């Protein structure tokens, strides 16, 4: 009977948690504790970092975890790298539940950039109205371009002054709909969208809205993650848990 640590924080992690709970699996859900009131899960839940690779190694050993499922967000690169290192050190089985990146469709006006700094550099010099839909953690980089109006969508009310002079703040945790994002972008007369290539369905509405409105998007590519076994669906993860020998996908490079 596997003893599972599920590193969560995404829609897919929540879906997997439901499937594991329904199957009576011995699993613990883990949040980083980034948000004030994270969504309740149908599994025993721990909140907070482990204390780097060493802390995660200790946790895995102390709790006799046999399988780690990394269902964190594609931009949670530090957690994912730590999981690869800790599972390598302890021999605990690791599988990532990872969603595919978004791919542009006819009508999309995307500029693909490698990271947040490149996204800042890609912004125009003349003042624009920017839907900066990347959350809270990377906002400071955009203070290099203070001339823009930034529409920010955050999970929680800001507790500290924002690093940008001209902002409109929305508090909403998603998932988001096309209708709502269309209305939002029209209401705020948005000129362009900055987003992370998160993949999945719960955050792509803003890209579909941008296409419908003929707006450009600056799309930030995912950070690199060390090779690990990757599953693309909850079903693949459940198959892997039941038959660890036939892995769900070959080790993936980046
Ligand atoms: C704490 C858990 C669920 C999971 C919901 C998904 C969908 C909604 C879209 C926009 C983009 C953004 C942000 C976003 C999305 C889902 C999913 C997803 C993007 C929660 C959650 C936690 C977090 C952390 C938070 C980050 C922030 C990023 C907002 C819960 C709601 C922008 C990423 O204030 C902060 O410190 C927020 C930090 C990391 C990125 C950032 O750098 O600011 N997610 N988001 C998890 C933890 O503590 O371990 O609170 O319930 C989860 C979800 N966020 O089950 O319903 O699966 O992608 N989250 C991005 O994709 O660009 C919003 O606004 O259009
Ligand atoms: P990160 O930069 O990769 O991780 C930084 C540190 O946070 C990790 O080293 C670890 O601390 C802790 N941590 C991260 N995820 C954790 C988890 N699920 N359980 C326990 N500790 C965790 O992570 P992040 O990008 O800030 O993301 C944090 C959380 O938000 C994750 O659950 C992620 O799935 C979710 N999320 C992130 C994004 C995003 O855009 N980054 C989007 C949606 C959801 P220690 O080193 O102390 O162990």
Coordinates of C-alpha atoms and ligand atoms in Angstrom, one line a residue:
X1 CA 0.0 0.0 0.0
X2 CA 1.8 3.2 -1.1
X3 CA 2.2 6.0 1.4
X4 CA 1.9 9.1 -0.8
X5 CA 3.0 12.7 -0.4
X6 CA 1.0 14.9 -2.8
X7 CA 2.7 18.3 -3.5
X8 CA -0.3 20.4 -4.5
X9 CA -1.4 23.9 -5.2
X10 CA -3.0 23.4 -8.6
X11 CA -6.3 22.4 -10.1
X12 CA -4.9 19.1 -11.1
X13 CA -3.6 18.4 -7.6
X14 CA -7.0 19.0 -6.2
X15 CA -8.5 16.6 -8.8
X16 CA -5.9 14.0 -7.9
X17 CA -6.6 14.5 -4.2
X18 CA -10.2 13.7 -4.7
X19 CA -9.4 10.6 -6.7
X20 CA -6.9 9.4 -4.0
X21 CA -9.4 10.1 -1.2
X22 CA -12.2 8.2 -3.1
X23 CA -9.8 5.3 -3.5
X24 CA -9.0 5.3 0.2
X25 CA -5.3 5.9 -0.5
X26 CA -2.9 6.6 2.3
X27 CA -2.0 10.2 1.1
X28 CA -1.0 13.5 2.6
X29 CA -1.7 16.8 0.7
X30 CA 1.0 19.5 1.0
X31 CA 0.6 23.3 0.4
X32 CA 3.4 25.8 0.6
X33 CA 1.3 28.2 2.7
X34 CA 1.5 31.0 0.1
X35 CA -2.2 32.0 0.5
X36 CA -4.1 33.0 3.6
X37 CA -6.8 30.4 3.3
X38 CA -5.8 27.6 0.9
X39 CA -8.6 25.4 -0.5
X40 CA -9.7 22.6 1.8
X41 CA -8.6 19.2 0.5
X42 CA -10.3 15.7 1.1
X43 CA -6.9 14.4 2.4
X44 CA -4.9 15.1 5.6
X45 CA -3.1 18.3 4.7
X46 CA 0.2 19.9 5.8
X47 CA 1.0 23.6 5.1
X48 CA 4.5 25.1 4.8
X49 CA 7.9 24.4 3.4
X50 CA 9.9 21.3 4.4
X51 CA 13.2 23.2 4.9
X52 CA 14.9 22.6 1.6
X53 CA 16.1 19.3 0.2
X54 CA 17.4 18.2 3.6
X55 CA 14.1 19.0 5.3
X56 CA 12.2 17.1 2.6
X57 CA 14.6 14.1 3.0
X58 CA 13.9 14.0 6.7
X59 CA 10.2 14.3 6.2
X60 CA 10.1 11.4 3.7
X61 CA 12.1 9.2 6.0
X62 CA 10.2 10.2 9.2
X63 CA 6.8 9.6 7.6
X64 CA 7.9 6.5 5.6
X65 CA 6.6 8.0 2.4
X66 CA 7.0 5.5 -0.5
X67 CA 5.7 7.7 -3.4
X68 CA 5.9 11.5 -4.0
X69 CA 3.6 13.0 -6.6
X70 CA 4.7 16.5 -7.7
X71 CA 1.5 18.2 -8.8
X72 CA 2.8 21.7 -8.1
X73 CA 2.5 24.5 -10.7
X74 CA 5.0 24.5 -13.6
X75 CA 6.5 27.7 -12.1
X76 CA 7.1 26.1 -8.7
X77 CA 10.5 25.1 -10.0
X78 CA 12.3 25.1 -6.6
X79 CA 9.8 22.7 -5.1
X80 CA 10.1 20.4 -8.1
X81 CA 13.9 20.5 -8.1
X82 CA 13.9 19.7 -4.4
X83 CA 11.5 16.8 -4.9
X84 CA 13.8 15.3 -7.6
X85 CA 16.9 15.7 -5.3
X86 CA 15.2 14.3 -2.2
X87 CA 13.6 11.4 -4.0
X88 CA 17.0 10.6 -5.6
X89 CA 18.7 10.7 -2.2
X90 CA 16.1 8.5 -0.5
X91 CA 15.1 6.2 -3.4
X92 CA 11.4 7.3 -2.9
X93 CA 9.4 6.9 -6.2
X94 CA 8.6 10.3 -7.8
X95 CA 6.1 11.2 -10.5
X96 CA 5.1 14.7 -11.7
X97 CA 1.5 15.4 -12.7
X98 CA 2.3 18.2 -15.2
X99 CA 0.0 19.9 -17.6
X100 CA 1.1 20.6 -21.2
X101 CA 2.2 24.2 -22.0
X102 CA -0.3 26.4 -23.9
X103 CA 0.3 26.5 -27.7
X104 CA -0.8 29.5 -29.8
X105 CA -3.7 29.2 -32.1
X106 CA -4.6 31.3 -35.2
X107 CA -5.4 34.8 -34.1
X108 CA -3.1 34.8 -31.1
X109 CA -0.5 37.6 -31.0
X110 CA 1.9 36.1 -28.5
X111 CA 5.5 37.2 -27.8
X112 CA 7.2 34.3 -26.0
X113 CA 9.9 35.3 -23.5
X114 CA 12.2 33.1 -21.4
X115 CA 11.6 34.8 -18.0
X116 CA 10.1 37.7 -16.0
X117 CA 13.0 40.0 -16.8
X118 CA 12.5 39.5 -20.5
X119 CA 8.8 40.1 -20.1
X120 CA 9.6 43.5 -18.5
X121 CA 12.0 44.3 -21.4
X122 CA 9.3 43.3 -23.9
X123 CA 6.9 45.9 -22.6
X124 CA 6.5 49.1 -24.8
X125 CA 8.1 52.4 -23.7
X126 CA 5.0 54.4 -24.2
X127 CA 2.5 54.1 -21.4
X128 CA 0.0 51.2 -21.8
X129 CA -2.7 49.5 -19.8
X130 CA -1.3 46.1 -18.9
X131 CA -3.1 43.1 -17.4
X132 CA -0.3 41.7 -15.3
X133 CA -1.8 38.3 -14.5
X134 CA 1.2 36.6 -12.9
X135 CA 0.2 36.9 -9.2
X136 CA 2.2 38.7 -6.5
X137 CA 5.6 37.1 -6.2
X138 CA 7.3 38.6 -9.3
X139 CA 5.8 42.1 -9.3
X140 CA 8.9 44.0 -8.2
X141 CA 10.6 43.4 -11.6
X142 CA 8.0 45.5 -13.3
X143 CA 9.0 48.6 -11.3
X144 CA 11.6 49.1 -14.2
X145 CA 8.6 50.2 -16.3
X146 CA 6.5 52.4 -13.9
X147 CA 4.9 54.3 -16.8
X148 CA 2.2 51.6 -17.3
X149 CA -1.1 51.1 -15.6
X150 CA -1.0 47.6 -14.2
X151 CA -4.2 45.6 -13.6
X152 CA -3.1 43.0 -11.0
X153 CA -5.1 39.9 -10.0
X154 CA -4.0 38.5 -6.7
X155 CA -5.2 35.6 -4.5
X156 CA -5.2 37.7 -1.3
X157 CA -5.5 41.4 -0.5
X158 CA -1.9 42.9 -0.5
X159 CA -0.6 43.2 3.0
X160 CA 2.4 45.5 2.0
X161 CA 2.6 48.4 -0.4
X162 CA 2.8 47.3 -4.0
X163 CA 6.1 48.0 -5.9
X164 CA 4.3 49.6 -8.8
X165 CA 3.0 53.3 -8.8
X166 CA -0.1 52.9 -11.0
X167 CA -2.2 49.8 -10.3
X168 CA -5.7 48.5 -10.1
X169 CA -5.9 45.4 -7.8
X170 CA -8.5 42.6 -8.2
X171 CA -8.6 39.8 -5.5
X172 CA -9.7 36.5 -7.1
X173 CA -8.3 33.0 -6.9
X174 CA -9.8 31.5 -10.1
X175 CA -10.5 29.3 -12.0
X176 CA -11.5 32.1 -14.4
X177 CA -14.0 32.2 -17.3
X178 CA -13.8 33.6 -20.8
X179 CA -16.8 35.8 -20.2
X180 CA -15.5 37.3 -17.0
X181 CA -12.0 37.9 -18.4
X182 CA -13.5 39.5 -21.6
X183 CA -15.6 41.8 -19.4
X184 CA -12.6 42.6 -17.2
X185 CA -10.3 43.4 -20.0
X186 CA -12.9 45.6 -21.7
X187 CA -13.8 47.4 -18.4
X188 CA -10.2 48.3 -17.8
X189 CA -9.4 49.0 -21.5
X190 CA -6.5 46.6 -21.4
X191 CA -3.9 47.1 -24.2
X192 CA -1.9 43.9 -23.5
X193 CA -1.6 40.9 -21.3
X194 CA 1.4 39.5 -19.4
X195 CA 1.0 35.8 -18.3
X196 CA 3.0 32.7 -17.4
X197 CA 2.7 29.7 -19.6
X198 CA 1.0 27.8 -16.8
X199 CA -1.0 25.4 -19.0
X200 CA -4.2 23.8 -17.9
X201 CA -7.7 25.1 -18.3
X202 CA -8.2 27.2 -15.1
X203 CA -6.0 30.2 -16.2
X204 CA -6.2 30.2 -20.0
X205 CA -9.4 32.4 -20.2
X206 CA -7.2 35.6 -20.3
X207 CA -5.4 34.3 -23.4
X208 CA -8.7 33.4 -25.2
X209 CA -10.0 36.8 -24.2
X210 CA -6.9 38.5 -25.6
X211 CA -7.4 36.6 -28.9
X212 CA -11.0 37.7 -29.1
X213 CA -10.1 41.3 -28.4
X214 CA -7.1 41.2 -30.8
X215 CA -4.7 42.1 -27.9
X216 CA -1.0 41.1 -27.7
X217 CA 0.2 38.7 -25.0
X218 CA 3.7 38.5 -23.5
X219 CA 3.9 34.9 -22.4
X220 CA 6.6 33.8 -20.0
X221 CA 8.1 30.4 -20.6
X222 CA 8.4 27.8 -17.8
X223 CA 11.6 27.6 -15.8
X224 CA 13.8 24.5 -16.2
X225 CA 13.1 21.5 -14.0
X226 CA 15.5 18.5 -13.7
X227 CA 14.4 15.3 -15.5
X228 CA 11.7 13.2 -13.7
X229 CA 8.9 10.8 -14.6
X230 CA 5.9 12.8 -15.9
X231 CA 2.2 11.9 -16.0
X232 CA -0.3 14.0 -18.0
X233 CA -3.5 13.0 -16.2
X234 CA -4.9 11.8 -12.9
X235 CA -5.6 8.4 -14.6
X236 CA -1.9 8.0 -15.5
X237 CA -0.9 8.8 -12.0
X238 CA -3.3 6.2 -10.6
X239 CA -2.0 3.6 -13.1
X240 CA 1.6 4.4 -12.0
X241 CA 0.7 3.9 -8.4
X242 CA -0.9 0.6 -9.2
X243 CA 1.9 -0.6 -11.5
X244 CA 5.0 1.3 -10.8
X245 CA 7.1 -0.9 -13.1
X246 CA 5.3 0.4 -16.3
X247 CA 6.0 4.1 -15.8
X248 CA 3.5 6.7 -17.1
X249 CA 6.1 8.5 -19.2
X250 CA 9.8 8.2 -19.8
X251 CA 12.0 10.5 -17.8
X252 CA 11.6 14.0 -19.3
X253 CA 14.4 16.4 -19.9
X254 CA 13.7 20.1 -20.1
Ligands
LIG1 C1 -1.3 28.4 -2.8 C2 -4.1 27.2 -3.6 C3 -7.5 24.9 -7.0 C4 -6.2 25.4 -7.6 C5 -6.4 26.8 -8.3 C6 -4.2 26.4 -11.7 C7 -5.4 27.2 -11.4 C8 -6.5 29.0 -10.1 C9 -4.5 30.2 -12.2 C10 -4.5 34.8 -13.4 C11 -3.5 33.8 -13.0 C12 -1.1 32.6 -10.7 C13 -1.3 32.3 -9.2 C14 -2.9 31.1 -10.5 C15 -3.7 30.1 -10.9 C16 -5.2 28.1 -10.2 C17 -5.1 27.2 -8.9 C18 -3.9 28.9 -10.1 C19 -2.5 32.2 -11.4 C20 -3.8 28.8 -5.6 C21 -3.3 28.3 -4.3 C22 -2.1 28.7 -4.0 C23 -1.7 29.6 -5.0 C24 -0.4 30.3 -5.1 C25 -0.4 31.4 -6.1 C26 0.9 32.2 -6.3 C27 0.7 32.9 -7.6 C28 -0.1 31.8 -8.4 C29 -2.1 33.4 -8.5 C30 -5.2 27.9 -2.7 C31 -5.0 29.6 -5.5 C32 -0.8 34.1 -11.0 C33 0.0 31.7 -11.4 O1 -0.2 35.8 -3.3 C34 0.6 34.9 -3.6 O2 1.7 34.7 -2.9 C35 0.2 33.9 -4.7 C36 1.2 33.1 -5.1 C37 2.1 31.2 -6.3 C38 2.0 33.2 -8.4 C39 2.8 34.3 -7.9 O3 4.0 34.2 -8.1 O4 2.2 35.2 -7.2 N1 -0.6 30.8 -7.4 N2 -2.6 29.7 -6.0 C40 -0.6 27.1 -2.9 C41 0.3 26.8 -1.7 O5 0.3 27.5 -0.7 O6 1.0 25.7 -1.8 O7 -4.9 29.0 -2.1 O8 -6.3 27.3 -2.6 C42 -3.9 27.7 -6.6 C43 -4.2 28.0 -8.0 N3 -3.8 29.1 -8.7 O9 -7.4 23.8 -6.4 O10 -8.5 25.5 -7.0 O11 -4.2 25.2 -11.3 O12 -3.2 26.9 -12.3 N4 -2.3 31.2 -9.3 C44 -0.1 31.6 -12.9 O13 -0.6 30.6 -13.4 O14 0.3 32.6 -13.5 C45 -3.5 33.3 -11.6 O15 -4.8 35.6 -12.5 O16 -5.0 34.8 -14.5
LIG2 P1 8.6 27.4 -5.4 O1 9.2 28.8 -5.6 O2 9.0 26.3 -6.3 O3 9.0 26.9 -3.9 C1 9.7 27.7 -3.0 C2 9.6 26.9 -1.7 O4 8.2 26.9 -1.2 C3 10.0 25.5 -1.8 O5 11.4 25.3 -1.8 C4 9.3 24.9 -0.6 O6 10.0 25.3 0.6 C5 8.0 25.6 -0.6 N1 6.9 24.9 -1.3 C6 6.5 25.1 -2.6 N2 5.5 24.4 -2.9 C7 5.2 23.6 -1.8 C8 4.2 22.6 -1.5 N3 3.3 22.3 -2.3 N4 4.3 22.0 -0.2 C9 5.2 22.4 0.7 N5 6.2 23.4 0.4 C10 6.1 24.0 -0.8 O7 7.0 27.5 -5.2 P2 6.0 28.7 -5.7 O8 6.2 29.0 -7.1 O9 6.1 29.8 -4.7 O10 4.6 27.9 -5.5 C11 4.1 27.7 -4.1 C12 2.8 27.0 -4.2 O11 1.9 27.7 -5.1 C13 2.9 25.6 -4.8 O12 2.0 24.8 -4.1 C14 2.5 25.8 -6.2 O13 1.9 24.6 -6.7 C15 1.4 26.8 -6.1 N6 1.2 27.6 -7.3 C16 2.3 28.3 -7.8 C17 2.1 29.1 -9.0 C18 3.3 29.9 -9.5 O14 3.0 30.7 -10.4 N7 4.5 29.7 -9.0 C19 0.9 29.1 -9.6 C20 -0.2 28.3 -9.1 C21 0.0 27.6 -7.9 P3 11.1 24.4 1.4 O15 12.3 24.5 0.5 O16 11.3 25.0 2.7 O17 10.6 23.0 1.4

